[in-house]
Amino acid sequence: MNFYVSPEQLMQDRAEFARKGISRGRAVAVLRYAGGIVMVADNHSTTLNKVSEIYDRIGFAAVGRYNEFEALRIAGIRHADLRGYAYDRRDVTGRSLAGAYSQQLGGAFSGAEKPFEVELIVAELGESGEGDVIYRISYDGVITEEDDLAVIGGDAERITAQLRGGLDPQASLGEALARAREALSSSSLEVAVLERGTARRRVFRRLTADEVARG
Amino acid sequence: MTHLPDASPSFVEYLRRVAPDTLPRVATDALPAVHGTTIVAARYRDGVVMAGDRRATMGSAIAMRDIEKVFSADEQSIIGVAGVAGVAIELVRLFQVELEHFEKVEGVGLSFDGKANRLGALIRGNLTQAMQGLVVLPLFIGWDDRADRGRMFSYDATGGRYEEQEYTTVGSGAAFARGALKKLYDPEADERAAVAALLQSLYDAADDDSATSGLDLTRGIFPLVMRASADGVARWSEAGVRELAEAIVAARAGRPDGPRGYAL
């Protein structure tokens, strides 16, 4: 027997379902600092990562259901590597990747059995500070370009507000990390940076536990 | 039997599934192909070094004087390729992405043997073309973190891989270079002396093999030199190679057959 459910109600239910799943997760904050972009996750595990490398200058952060964002992460790496191999490494952009994620999440939100219970951040390091881009992609595929800061996961609004006050993209890594630590109020942080001015082609670098502790 | 869902960390397998047309492959066997020539490698005190000459030939003509045949495969390893240049360079590109792809998906890099095996599989994938004469033969060397030493692998056209302990050569001038390296190789040499031995061997290869270029002082085109040690992979600067090349050519002006050996 089929009951009529209005599309508005259906979408609202789906959004609520996804939001509930996401808000249970711990937060991830991505912010610009003087030397690049730092990605900080509240994460107890040292092997199940929430921030990771997609391509030479592109990083990925996610909250929500692990199996879902892990599959999305691998799909992103495949998307980027295929593009870079078929065209050129310079033709892989954060914009294209964020667009692909947005399509995937948006499609599942309106079409699939259940929407993804994840939120993603795609960050791309520019040659100079003006070229940095941070995209936030929510469970329904809505994509937002953020300027200096993006937060996803549980309590994201409060953390955003706290970090936004006195946000300084010219802060040192240590200062940025200290602020993020305070806002996330967690003792176990997973931290990675997209570093400007390294000689390496791949700018993504995971900070060791020691480096994180030192700030 | 239960199968875990397919989550292969191999980029090549993914390509084969979604975009097989991008794999390095040539449709016909009747093409005049550009051939890259001689690659040499040796172990030294702190790691391994590789050098490749810069010539590419098409039949008996010189197609290119400054082709590059030695590449970093990742941050610990180096690959040099001899054979049909078009396929070889695509193969290197694919291998580079394969290693990086695995590392990104898995979060840790492949073991050194894993890398060497993957390269063997890529060569094997090229077998039907090899039978048409489109042979690509690589040398793969690098620093093995787990074994804490430099390692070298050579390959045959069927993808068979063979670990080499001292020195190894591949390409049209390989036999001549090997003869020279056999006399000049010293496992206790420092990096500079090891590179000098490689350049001497390329000089001898060029001396006897028309497809190998030597130390081209007039044009300023020198072999490409890379080393892998505990500090990672580094490419020698052109100035560094030039300085050694000039010394070698100057010495050869007095003694064209190279350094004197002692028969007893």
Tab-separated table of C-alpha atoms in Angstrom:
chain	number	residue	atom	x	y	z
A	1	MET	CA	0.000	0.000	0.000
A	2	ASN	CA	1.423	3.384	-0.993
A	3	PHE	CA	0.870	6.517	0.989
A	4	TYR	CA	1.354	9.904	-0.553
A	5	VAL	CA	4.298	11.820	0.881
A	6	SER	CA	4.849	15.346	-0.359
A	7	PRO	CA	8.292	16.012	-1.925
A	8	GLU	CA	8.924	18.731	0.659
A	9	GLN	CA	8.277	16.309	3.479
A	10	LEU	CA	10.429	13.633	1.834
A	11	MET	CA	13.405	15.968	1.428
A	12	GLN	CA	12.993	17.279	4.934
A	13	ASP	CA	13.009	13.750	6.323
A	14	ARG	CA	16.074	12.844	4.336
A	15	ALA	CA	17.900	15.994	5.409
A	16	GLU	CA	17.057	15.340	9.017
A	17	PHE	CA	18.262	11.758	8.719
A	18	ALA	CA	21.577	12.819	7.186
A	19	ARG	CA	22.092	15.665	9.618
A	20	LYS	CA	21.519	13.409	12.587
A	21	GLY	CA	24.177	11.005	11.352
A	22	ILE	CA	26.674	13.775	10.744
A	23	SER	CA	26.155	15.674	13.987
A	24	ARG	CA	27.126	12.571	15.958
A	25	GLY	CA	30.604	12.665	14.401
A	26	ARG	CA	33.548	14.624	15.702
A	27	ALA	CA	34.430	17.836	13.914
A	28	VAL	CA	37.091	18.711	11.363
A	29	ALA	CA	38.342	22.272	10.859
A	30	VAL	CA	40.255	23.449	7.815
A	31	LEU	CA	41.854	26.876	7.951
A	32	ARG	CA	44.411	28.941	6.150
A	33	TYR	CA	47.635	29.965	7.845
A	34	ALA	CA	50.701	31.874	6.684
A	35	GLY	CA	52.365	28.862	5.061
A	36	GLY	CA	49.353	27.185	3.487
A	37	ILE	CA	46.269	25.338	4.664
A	38	VAL	CA	46.028	23.269	7.833
A	39	MET	CA	43.466	20.505	8.309
A	40	VAL	CA	42.689	19.545	11.898
A	41	ALA	CA	40.431	16.642	12.864
A	42	ASP	CA	39.219	15.547	16.244
A	43	ASN	CA	40.092	11.892	15.837
A	44	HIS	CA	40.989	9.199	18.333
A	45	SER	CA	42.249	6.770	15.747
A	46	THR	CA	45.728	7.107	14.319
A	47	THR	CA	45.083	4.837	11.346
A	48	LEU	CA	41.485	5.585	10.329
A	49	ASN	CA	42.093	8.991	8.864
A	50	LYS	CA	39.667	11.839	8.426
A	51	VAL	CA	42.036	14.062	6.471
A	52	SER	CA	44.026	12.781	3.545
A	53	GLU	CA	45.755	13.500	0.285
A	54	ILE	CA	43.916	13.408	-3.029
A	55	TYR	CA	46.413	14.961	-5.410
A	56	ASP	CA	49.537	17.108	-5.640
A	57	ARG	CA	47.896	20.225	-4.166
A	58	ILE	CA	44.527	18.895	-3.072
A	59	GLY	CA	43.547	17.679	0.383
A	60	PHE	CA	40.377	16.012	1.579
A	61	ALA	CA	38.594	16.057	4.931
A	62	ALA	CA	35.416	14.282	5.916
A	63	VAL	CA	33.051	13.567	8.786
A	64	GLY	CA	30.165	11.152	9.123
A	65	ARG	CA	29.996	7.463	8.312
A	66	TYR	CA	33.465	6.079	7.839
A	67	ASN	CA	32.599	3.527	5.151
A	68	GLU	CA	30.855	6.172	3.091
A	69	PHE	CA	33.535	8.845	3.172
A	70	GLU	CA	36.295	6.267	2.710
A	71	ALA	CA	34.628	5.142	-0.515
A	72	LEU	CA	34.293	8.787	-1.559
A	73	ARG	CA	37.951	9.423	-0.761
A	74	ILE	CA	39.109	6.547	-2.949
A	75	ALA	CA	36.734	7.611	-5.711
A	76	GLY	CA	38.255	11.091	-5.478
A	77	ILE	CA	41.806	9.757	-5.781
A	78	ARG	CA	40.765	7.727	-8.811
A	79	HIS	CA	39.032	10.711	-10.359
A	80	ALA	CA	42.099	12.894	-9.859
A	81	ASP	CA	44.703	10.320	-10.918
A	82	LEU	CA	42.736	9.395	-14.035
A	83	ARG	CA	42.402	13.024	-15.017
A	84	GLY	CA	46.061	13.792	-14.372
A	85	TYR	CA	47.147	10.729	-16.329
A	86	ALA	CA	44.822	11.311	-19.288
A	87	TYR	CA	45.520	15.070	-19.512
A	88	ASP	CA	48.237	16.608	-17.376
A	89	ARG	CA	48.934	16.961	-13.674
A	90	ARG	CA	48.105	20.659	-13.881
A	91	ASP	CA	44.640	19.877	-15.212
A	92	VAL	CA	43.506	18.368	-11.935
A	93	THR	CA	41.693	21.051	-9.969
A	94	GLY	CA	39.923	21.206	-6.644
A	95	ARG	CA	36.961	22.754	-8.400
A	96	SER	CA	36.456	19.775	-10.662
A	97	LEU	CA	36.809	17.362	-7.770
A	98	ALA	CA	34.403	19.320	-5.568
A	99	GLY	CA	31.959	19.414	-8.481
A	100	ALA	CA	32.164	15.636	-8.889
A	101	TYR	CA	31.543	15.106	-5.168
A	102	SER	CA	28.642	17.510	-5.273
A	103	GLN	CA	27.072	15.529	-8.130
A	104	GLN	CA	27.538	12.265	-6.290
A	105	LEU	CA	26.126	13.471	-2.981
A	106	GLY	CA	23.312	15.462	-4.600
A	107	GLY	CA	22.301	12.486	-6.741
A	108	ALA	CA	22.146	10.178	-3.751
A	109	PHE	CA	20.241	12.732	-1.698
A	110	SER	CA	17.348	12.992	-4.139
A	111	GLY	CA	17.513	9.598	-5.806
A	112	ALA	CA	19.139	6.797	-3.869
A	113	GLU	CA	17.702	4.632	-1.134
A	114	LYS	CA	19.382	6.746	1.477
A	115	PRO	CA	21.428	9.932	1.333
A	116	PHE	CA	25.112	9.954	2.256
A	117	GLU	CA	25.629	10.726	5.935
A	118	VAL	CA	28.808	12.664	5.305
A	119	GLU	CA	30.122	16.163	4.858
A	120	LEU	CA	33.300	16.846	2.945
A	121	ILE	CA	35.905	19.531	2.530
A	122	VAL	CA	38.094	19.790	-0.555
A	123	ALA	CA	41.010	22.190	-0.098
A	124	GLU	CA	43.384	23.204	-2.826
A	125	LEU	CA	46.630	25.080	-2.268
A	126	GLY	CA	47.278	27.883	-4.747
A	127	GLU	CA	50.685	29.038	-5.928
A	128	SER	CA	50.134	32.101	-3.744
A	129	GLY	CA	47.710	32.745	-0.901
A	130	GLU	CA	45.095	34.264	-3.214
A	131	GLY	CA	44.924	30.982	-5.130
A	132	ASP	CA	43.907	28.894	-2.089
A	133	VAL	CA	40.403	27.480	-2.245
A	134	ILE	CA	38.353	25.637	0.346
A	135	TYR	CA	35.080	23.972	-0.661
A	136	ARG	CA	32.574	22.559	1.788
A	137	ILE	CA	30.199	19.963	0.357
A	138	SER	CA	27.224	18.975	2.456
A	139	TYR	CA	25.246	15.730	2.488
A	140	ASP	CA	22.725	17.063	-0.083
A	141	GLY	CA	25.400	18.063	-2.596
A	142	VAL	CA	25.269	21.759	-1.800
A	143	ILE	CA	28.718	23.144	-2.376
A	144	THR	CA	30.004	26.272	-0.666
A	145	GLU	CA	33.248	28.057	-1.328
A	146	GLU	CA	34.740	29.270	1.943
A	147	ASP	CA	37.416	31.926	2.183
A	148	ASP	CA	39.664	31.237	5.157
A	149	LEU	CA	37.885	28.635	7.205
A	150	ALA	CA	35.541	25.664	6.963
A	151	VAL	CA	34.256	23.396	9.717
A	152	ILE	CA	32.211	20.227	9.360
A	153	GLY	CA	30.799	17.670	11.776
A	154	GLY	CA	29.305	17.803	15.249
A	155	ASP	CA	28.982	21.252	16.745
A	156	ALA	CA	30.289	22.847	13.558
A	157	GLU	CA	28.386	26.096	14.060
A	158	ARG	CA	29.829	26.793	17.490
A	159	ILE	CA	33.347	25.889	16.359
A	160	THR	CA	33.039	28.057	13.267
A	161	ALA	CA	31.898	31.006	15.382
A	162	GLN	CA	34.732	30.516	17.841
A	163	LEU	CA	37.384	30.210	15.134
A	164	ARG	CA	35.938	33.013	13.044
A	165	GLY	CA	36.509	35.574	15.826
A	166	GLY	CA	40.005	36.927	15.307
A	167	LEU	CA	40.762	34.566	12.434
A	168	ASP	CA	44.138	35.425	10.943
A	169	PRO	CA	45.243	33.770	7.698
A	170	GLN	CA	48.722	35.177	8.369
A	171	ALA	CA	49.103	33.277	11.643
A	172	SER	CA	51.909	30.764	12.001
A	173	LEU	CA	51.164	27.042	11.910
A	174	GLY	CA	51.653	26.845	15.672
A	175	GLU	CA	49.163	29.634	16.331
A	176	ALA	CA	46.601	28.228	13.904
A	177	LEU	CA	46.960	24.810	15.472
A	178	ALA	CA	46.591	26.159	18.988
A	179	ARG	CA	43.394	27.987	18.048
A	180	ALA	CA	41.974	24.904	16.353
A	181	ARG	CA	42.875	22.740	19.332
A	182	GLU	CA	41.067	25.109	21.651
A	183	ALA	CA	37.975	25.321	19.447
A	184	LEU	CA	37.756	21.573	18.902
A	185	SER	CA	38.573	21.029	22.599
A	186	SER	CA	40.098	17.642	21.947
A	187	SER	CA	43.246	15.963	23.186
A	188	SER	CA	43.670	13.706	20.181
A	189	LEU	CA	44.116	15.618	16.981
A	190	GLU	CA	44.877	14.394	13.509
A	191	VAL	CA	46.661	17.149	11.621
A	192	ALA	CA	47.860	17.523	8.053
A	193	VAL	CA	49.008	20.540	6.073
A	194	LEU	CA	49.127	21.627	2.483
A	195	GLU	CA	52.448	23.428	2.590
A	196	ARG	CA	53.440	26.265	0.331
A	197	GLY	CA	57.057	26.699	-0.692
A	198	THR	CA	58.259	23.112	-0.364
A	199	ALA	CA	60.412	21.656	-3.108
A	200	ARG	CA	58.133	18.625	-3.268
A	201	ARG	CA	55.536	18.295	-5.990
A	202	ARG	CA	53.090	16.833	-3.477
A	203	VAL	CA	52.398	19.477	-0.870
A	204	PHE	CA	50.314	17.322	1.491
A	205	ARG	CA	52.110	16.367	4.673
A	206	ARG	CA	50.795	14.579	7.744
A	207	LEU	CA	52.136	15.957	11.016
A	208	THR	CA	53.541	13.397	13.432
A	209	ALA	CA	52.117	13.097	16.930
A	210	ASP	CA	55.234	14.844	18.244
A	211	GLU	CA	54.826	17.766	15.893
A	212	VAL	CA	51.171	18.095	16.866
A	213	ALA	CA	51.991	17.998	20.564
A	214	ARG	CA	54.674	20.655	20.131
A	215	GLY	CA	52.230	22.800	18.170
B	1	MET	CA	33.067	-18.313	-1.147
B	2	THR	CA	32.755	-14.775	0.052
B	3	HIS	CA	34.542	-11.954	-1.740
B	4	LEU	CA	35.284	-8.631	-0.180
B	5	PRO	CA	34.098	-5.781	-2.389
B	6	ASP	CA	36.605	-4.720	-4.984
B	7	ALA	CA	38.745	-1.945	-3.597
B	8	SER	CA	41.922	-2.496	-5.543
B	9	PRO	CA	44.592	0.095	-4.837
B	10	SER	CA	45.965	-0.440	-8.342
B	11	PHE	CA	45.564	2.428	-10.746
B	12	VAL	CA	46.335	0.177	-13.707
B	13	GLU	CA	43.486	-2.194	-12.874
B	14	TYR	CA	41.189	0.792	-12.556
B	15	LEU	CA	42.334	2.138	-15.935
B	16	ARG	CA	41.825	-1.235	-17.556
B	17	ARG	CA	38.235	-1.155	-16.370
B	18	VAL	CA	37.203	2.437	-17.052
B	19	ALA	CA	39.571	3.781	-19.707
B	20	PRO	CA	41.512	0.995	-21.424
B	21	ASP	CA	42.221	3.259	-24.394
B	22	THR	CA	44.563	5.353	-22.256
B	23	LEU	CA	46.898	2.417	-21.532
B	24	PRO	CA	50.240	2.640	-23.325
B	25	ARG	CA	49.540	0.573	-26.416
B	26	VAL	CA	50.160	0.916	-30.138
B	27	ALA	CA	47.750	-0.684	-32.580
B	28	THR	CA	50.089	-1.705	-35.385
B	29	ASP	CA	53.444	-3.376	-35.743
B	30	ALA	CA	54.432	-1.620	-38.952
B	31	LEU	CA	55.352	1.731	-37.410
B	32	PRO	CA	58.843	3.124	-37.613
B	33	ALA	CA	59.516	3.571	-33.911
B	34	VAL	CA	61.938	5.768	-32.055
B	35	HIS	CA	64.298	3.747	-29.864
B	36	GLY	CA	65.932	4.903	-26.700
B	37	THR	CA	69.246	3.290	-25.981
B	38	THR	CA	71.596	2.698	-23.077
B	39	ILE	CA	70.941	2.827	-19.324
B	40	VAL	CA	73.495	1.880	-16.683
B	41	ALA	CA	73.236	1.552	-12.919
B	42	ALA	CA	75.508	0.568	-10.055
B	43	ARG	CA	75.572	0.275	-6.308
B	44	TYR	CA	77.883	2.439	-4.284
B	45	ARG	CA	78.674	2.948	-0.611
B	46	ASP	CA	75.485	4.829	0.333
B	47	GLY	CA	72.971	3.688	-2.249
B	48	VAL	CA	72.510	3.277	-5.969
B	49	VAL	CA	73.104	5.475	-9.014
B	50	MET	CA	71.733	5.406	-12.546
B	51	ALA	CA	72.742	7.167	-15.739
B	52	GLY	CA	71.181	7.142	-19.180
B	53	ASP	CA	72.489	8.474	-22.465
B	54	ARG	CA	70.357	11.021	-24.332
B	55	ARG	CA	70.094	9.610	-27.833
B	56	ALA	CA	67.003	8.245	-29.555
B	57	THR	CA	67.327	6.577	-32.941
B	58	MET	CA	64.948	5.767	-35.745
B	59	GLY	CA	66.535	3.106	-37.884
B	60	SER	CA	70.069	4.278	-38.486
B	61	ALA	CA	69.171	7.968	-38.083
B	62	ILE	CA	69.448	9.918	-34.862
B	63	ALA	CA	65.913	11.008	-33.950
B	64	MET	CA	66.689	13.004	-30.815
B	65	ARG	CA	69.823	14.159	-29.046
B	66	ASP	CA	68.360	15.178	-25.721
B	67	ILE	CA	65.686	12.628	-24.875
B	68	GLU	CA	65.299	11.787	-21.175
B	69	LYS	CA	65.141	8.127	-20.235
B	70	VAL	CA	65.830	8.238	-16.504
B	71	PHE	CA	63.034	9.305	-14.151
B	72	SER	CA	62.212	9.284	-10.488
B	73	ALA	CA	59.485	6.688	-9.964
B	74	ASP	CA	58.656	8.076	-6.530
B	75	GLU	CA	60.587	9.670	-3.681
B	76	GLN	CA	62.722	6.559	-3.077
B	77	SER	CA	63.127	4.956	-6.465
B	78	ILE	CA	64.336	5.555	-9.997
B	79	ILE	CA	63.327	4.009	-13.298
B	80	GLY	CA	65.302	4.063	-16.547
B	81	VAL	CA	63.899	2.732	-19.806
B	82	ALA	CA	65.419	1.493	-23.028
B	83	GLY	CA	63.471	0.457	-26.093
B	84	VAL	CA	60.617	2.002	-28.053
B	85	ALA	CA	60.550	5.516	-26.675
B	86	GLY	CA	56.859	6.274	-27.128
B	87	VAL	CA	55.707	3.208	-25.236
B	88	ALA	CA	58.544	3.441	-22.720
B	89	ILE	CA	57.778	6.962	-21.602
B	90	GLU	CA	54.053	6.232	-21.290
B	91	LEU	CA	54.943	3.161	-19.270
B	92	VAL	CA	57.013	5.275	-16.902
B	93	ARG	CA	54.162	7.744	-16.486
B	94	LEU	CA	51.782	4.903	-15.728
B	95	PHE	CA	54.196	3.346	-13.248
B	96	GLN	CA	54.654	6.664	-11.436
B	97	VAL	CA	50.891	7.079	-11.055
B	98	GLU	CA	50.547	3.427	-10.025
B	99	LEU	CA	52.971	3.850	-7.116
B	100	GLU	CA	51.508	7.138	-5.953
B	101	HIS	CA	47.948	5.862	-6.326
B	102	PHE	CA	48.643	2.877	-4.108
B	103	GLU	CA	50.296	5.083	-1.513
B	104	LYS	CA	47.378	7.499	-1.401
B	105	VAL	CA	44.663	4.848	-1.286
B	106	GLU	CA	46.405	2.644	1.276
B	107	GLY	CA	48.019	5.389	3.318
B	108	VAL	CA	51.404	3.639	3.111
B	109	GLY	CA	53.707	3.114	0.171
B	110	LEU	CA	54.333	-0.221	-1.522
B	111	SER	CA	57.262	-2.283	-0.309
B	112	PHE	CA	60.292	-2.182	-2.599
B	113	ASP	CA	59.629	-5.719	-3.823
B	114	GLY	CA	56.010	-4.774	-4.385
B	115	LYS	CA	57.086	-1.897	-6.620
B	116	ALA	CA	59.468	-4.145	-8.556
B	117	ASN	CA	56.703	-6.740	-9.039
B	118	ARG	CA	54.216	-4.135	-10.244
B	119	LEU	CA	56.711	-2.969	-12.856
B	120	GLY	CA	57.153	-6.581	-13.970
B	121	ALA	CA	53.387	-6.869	-14.382
B	122	LEU	CA	53.315	-3.721	-16.520
B	123	ILE	CA	56.045	-5.125	-18.770
B	124	ARG	CA	54.155	-8.395	-19.017
B	125	GLY	CA	51.085	-6.436	-20.097
B	126	ASN	CA	53.198	-5.170	-22.955
B	127	LEU	CA	54.171	-8.672	-24.080
B	128	THR	CA	52.096	-8.884	-27.265
B	129	GLN	CA	53.627	-5.626	-28.400
B	130	ALA	CA	57.076	-6.831	-27.433
B	131	MET	CA	56.516	-9.775	-29.767
B	132	GLN	CA	55.832	-7.271	-32.549
B	133	GLY	CA	59.172	-5.666	-31.890
B	134	LEU	CA	57.905	-2.909	-29.620
B	135	VAL	CA	60.072	-3.934	-26.713
B	136	VAL	CA	60.475	-1.809	-23.605
B	137	LEU	CA	63.059	-2.788	-21.018
B	138	PRO	CA	63.414	-0.913	-17.748
B	139	LEU	CA	65.922	-0.828	-14.958
B	140	PHE	CA	64.459	-0.178	-11.559
B	141	ILE	CA	66.631	0.915	-8.645
B	142	GLY	CA	66.079	2.650	-5.364
B	143	TRP	CA	66.477	2.811	-1.635
B	144	ASP	CA	64.706	0.066	0.296
B	145	ASP	CA	63.771	1.507	3.688
B	146	ARG	CA	63.026	-1.861	5.236
B	147	ALA	CA	66.220	-3.531	4.020
B	148	ASP	CA	68.129	-0.282	4.651
B	149	ARG	CA	70.151	-0.529	1.455
B	150	GLY	CA	70.069	0.360	-2.219
B	151	ARG	CA	68.595	-2.279	-4.525
B	152	MET	CA	68.490	-2.823	-8.289
B	153	PHE	CA	66.249	-4.840	-10.581
B	154	SER	CA	66.592	-5.633	-14.256
B	155	TYR	CA	63.801	-7.082	-16.414
B	156	ASP	CA	63.323	-9.144	-19.518
B	157	ALA	CA	60.600	-8.697	-22.139
B	158	THR	CA	58.331	-11.248	-20.458
B	159	GLY	CA	58.232	-9.194	-17.267
B	160	GLY	CA	60.665	-11.439	-15.413
B	161	ARG	CA	62.538	-9.481	-12.787
B	162	TYR	CA	66.039	-10.166	-11.585
B	163	GLU	CA	67.722	-8.570	-8.629
B	164	GLU	CA	71.193	-7.266	-9.404
B	165	GLN	CA	73.808	-6.897	-6.699
B	166	GLU	CA	76.623	-4.846	-8.213
B	167	TYR	CA	75.893	-3.150	-11.508
B	168	THR	CA	73.531	-3.612	-14.410
B	169	THR	CA	73.007	-2.265	-17.919
B	170	VAL	CA	70.230	-2.326	-20.499
B	171	GLY	CA	69.771	-1.177	-24.093
B	172	SER	CA	71.654	-1.414	-27.373
B	173	GLY	CA	74.993	-0.385	-25.858
B	174	ALA	CA	74.521	-2.516	-22.739
B	175	ALA	CA	77.118	-5.150	-23.585
B	176	PHE	CA	79.871	-2.553	-24.081
B	177	ALA	CA	78.870	-0.590	-21.004
B	178	ARG	CA	78.826	-3.765	-18.941
B	179	GLY	CA	82.351	-4.597	-20.009
B	180	ALA	CA	83.554	-1.196	-18.889
B	181	LEU	CA	81.606	-1.237	-15.628
B	182	LYS	CA	82.956	-4.673	-14.782
B	183	LYS	CA	86.468	-3.186	-14.668
B	184	LEU	CA	85.614	0.155	-13.091
B	185	TYR	CA	82.911	-0.767	-10.598
B	186	ASP	CA	83.760	-0.399	-6.928
B	187	PRO	CA	81.111	-1.112	-4.273
B	188	GLU	CA	82.998	1.009	-1.729
B	189	ALA	CA	83.186	4.040	-4.009
B	190	ASP	CA	81.531	7.290	-3.006
B	191	GLU	CA	78.760	8.795	-5.087
B	192	ARG	CA	81.063	10.858	-7.276
B	193	ALA	CA	83.344	7.957	-8.113
B	194	ALA	CA	80.342	5.723	-8.825
B	195	VAL	CA	78.900	8.292	-11.225
B	196	ALA	CA	82.319	8.647	-12.879
B	197	ALA	CA	82.328	4.875	-13.492
B	198	LEU	CA	78.855	5.102	-15.035
B	199	LEU	CA	79.895	7.957	-17.319
B	200	GLN	CA	83.019	6.045	-18.357
B	201	SER	CA	80.865	3.052	-19.232
B	202	LEU	CA	78.496	5.214	-21.296
B	203	TYR	CA	81.503	6.673	-23.075
B	204	ASP	CA	82.612	3.148	-23.974
B	205	ALA	CA	79.088	2.198	-25.050
B	206	ALA	CA	78.956	5.238	-27.319
B	207	ASP	CA	82.384	4.344	-28.636
B	208	ASP	CA	81.182	1.002	-29.961
B	209	ASP	CA	77.414	1.360	-30.351
B	210	SER	CA	76.118	3.839	-32.927
B	211	ALA	CA	72.781	4.214	-31.121
B	212	THR	CA	74.319	5.456	-27.867
B	213	SER	CA	75.441	9.042	-27.403
B	214	GLY	CA	78.516	9.853	-25.394
B	215	LEU	CA	79.528	12.956	-23.500
B	216	ASP	CA	78.557	15.702	-25.925
B	217	LEU	CA	80.724	18.648	-24.857
B	218	THR	CA	80.113	20.627	-28.037
B	219	ARG	CA	76.362	20.736	-27.556
B	220	GLY	CA	76.524	20.553	-23.779
B	221	ILE	CA	74.257	17.468	-23.716
B	222	PHE	CA	75.240	15.025	-20.983
B	223	PRO	CA	73.847	11.766	-19.633
B	224	LEU	CA	71.085	12.096	-17.095
B	225	VAL	CA	72.267	11.009	-13.664
B	226	MET	CA	70.145	10.192	-10.609
B	227	ARG	CA	70.947	8.649	-7.277
B	228	ALA	CA	68.856	7.059	-4.549
B	229	SER	CA	70.120	6.835	-0.994
B	230	ALA	CA	68.735	7.084	2.521
B	231	ASP	CA	68.254	10.798	1.763
B	232	GLY	CA	65.907	9.984	-1.096
B	233	VAL	CA	66.157	10.470	-4.814
B	234	ALA	CA	68.132	13.324	-6.337
B	235	ARG	CA	68.890	14.256	-9.904
B	236	TRP	CA	72.416	15.450	-10.569
B	237	SER	CA	72.633	19.019	-11.790
B	238	GLU	CA	73.824	19.558	-15.319
B	239	ALA	CA	76.825	21.462	-13.988
B	240	GLY	CA	77.796	18.516	-11.804
B	241	VAL	CA	77.662	16.066	-14.698
B	242	ARG	CA	79.484	18.509	-16.978
B	243	GLU	CA	82.368	18.835	-14.568
B	244	LEU	CA	82.886	15.057	-14.458
B	245	ALA	CA	82.308	14.712	-18.200
B	246	GLU	CA	84.941	17.319	-18.988
B	247	ALA	CA	87.492	15.526	-16.828
B	248	ILE	CA	86.695	12.185	-18.491
B	249	VAL	CA	86.851	13.571	-22.039
B	250	ALA	CA	90.128	15.360	-21.260
B	251	ALA	CA	91.655	12.125	-19.955
B	252	ARG	CA	90.351	10.215	-22.970
B	253	ALA	CA	92.078	12.681	-25.288
B	254	GLY	CA	95.351	11.227	-23.989
B	255	ARG	CA	94.051	7.671	-23.678
B	256	PRO	CA	91.043	7.065	-25.972
B	257	ASP	CA	90.275	3.636	-24.533
B	258	GLY	CA	89.847	4.928	-21.031
B	259	PRO	CA	91.501	4.353	-17.651
B	260	ARG	CA	94.403	1.943	-17.596
B	261	GLY	CA	93.785	-1.432	-16.001
B	262	TYR	CA	96.263	-3.745	-14.386
B	263	ALA	CA	96.293	-7.199	-15.888
B	264	LEU	CA	98.163	-8.642	-12.958
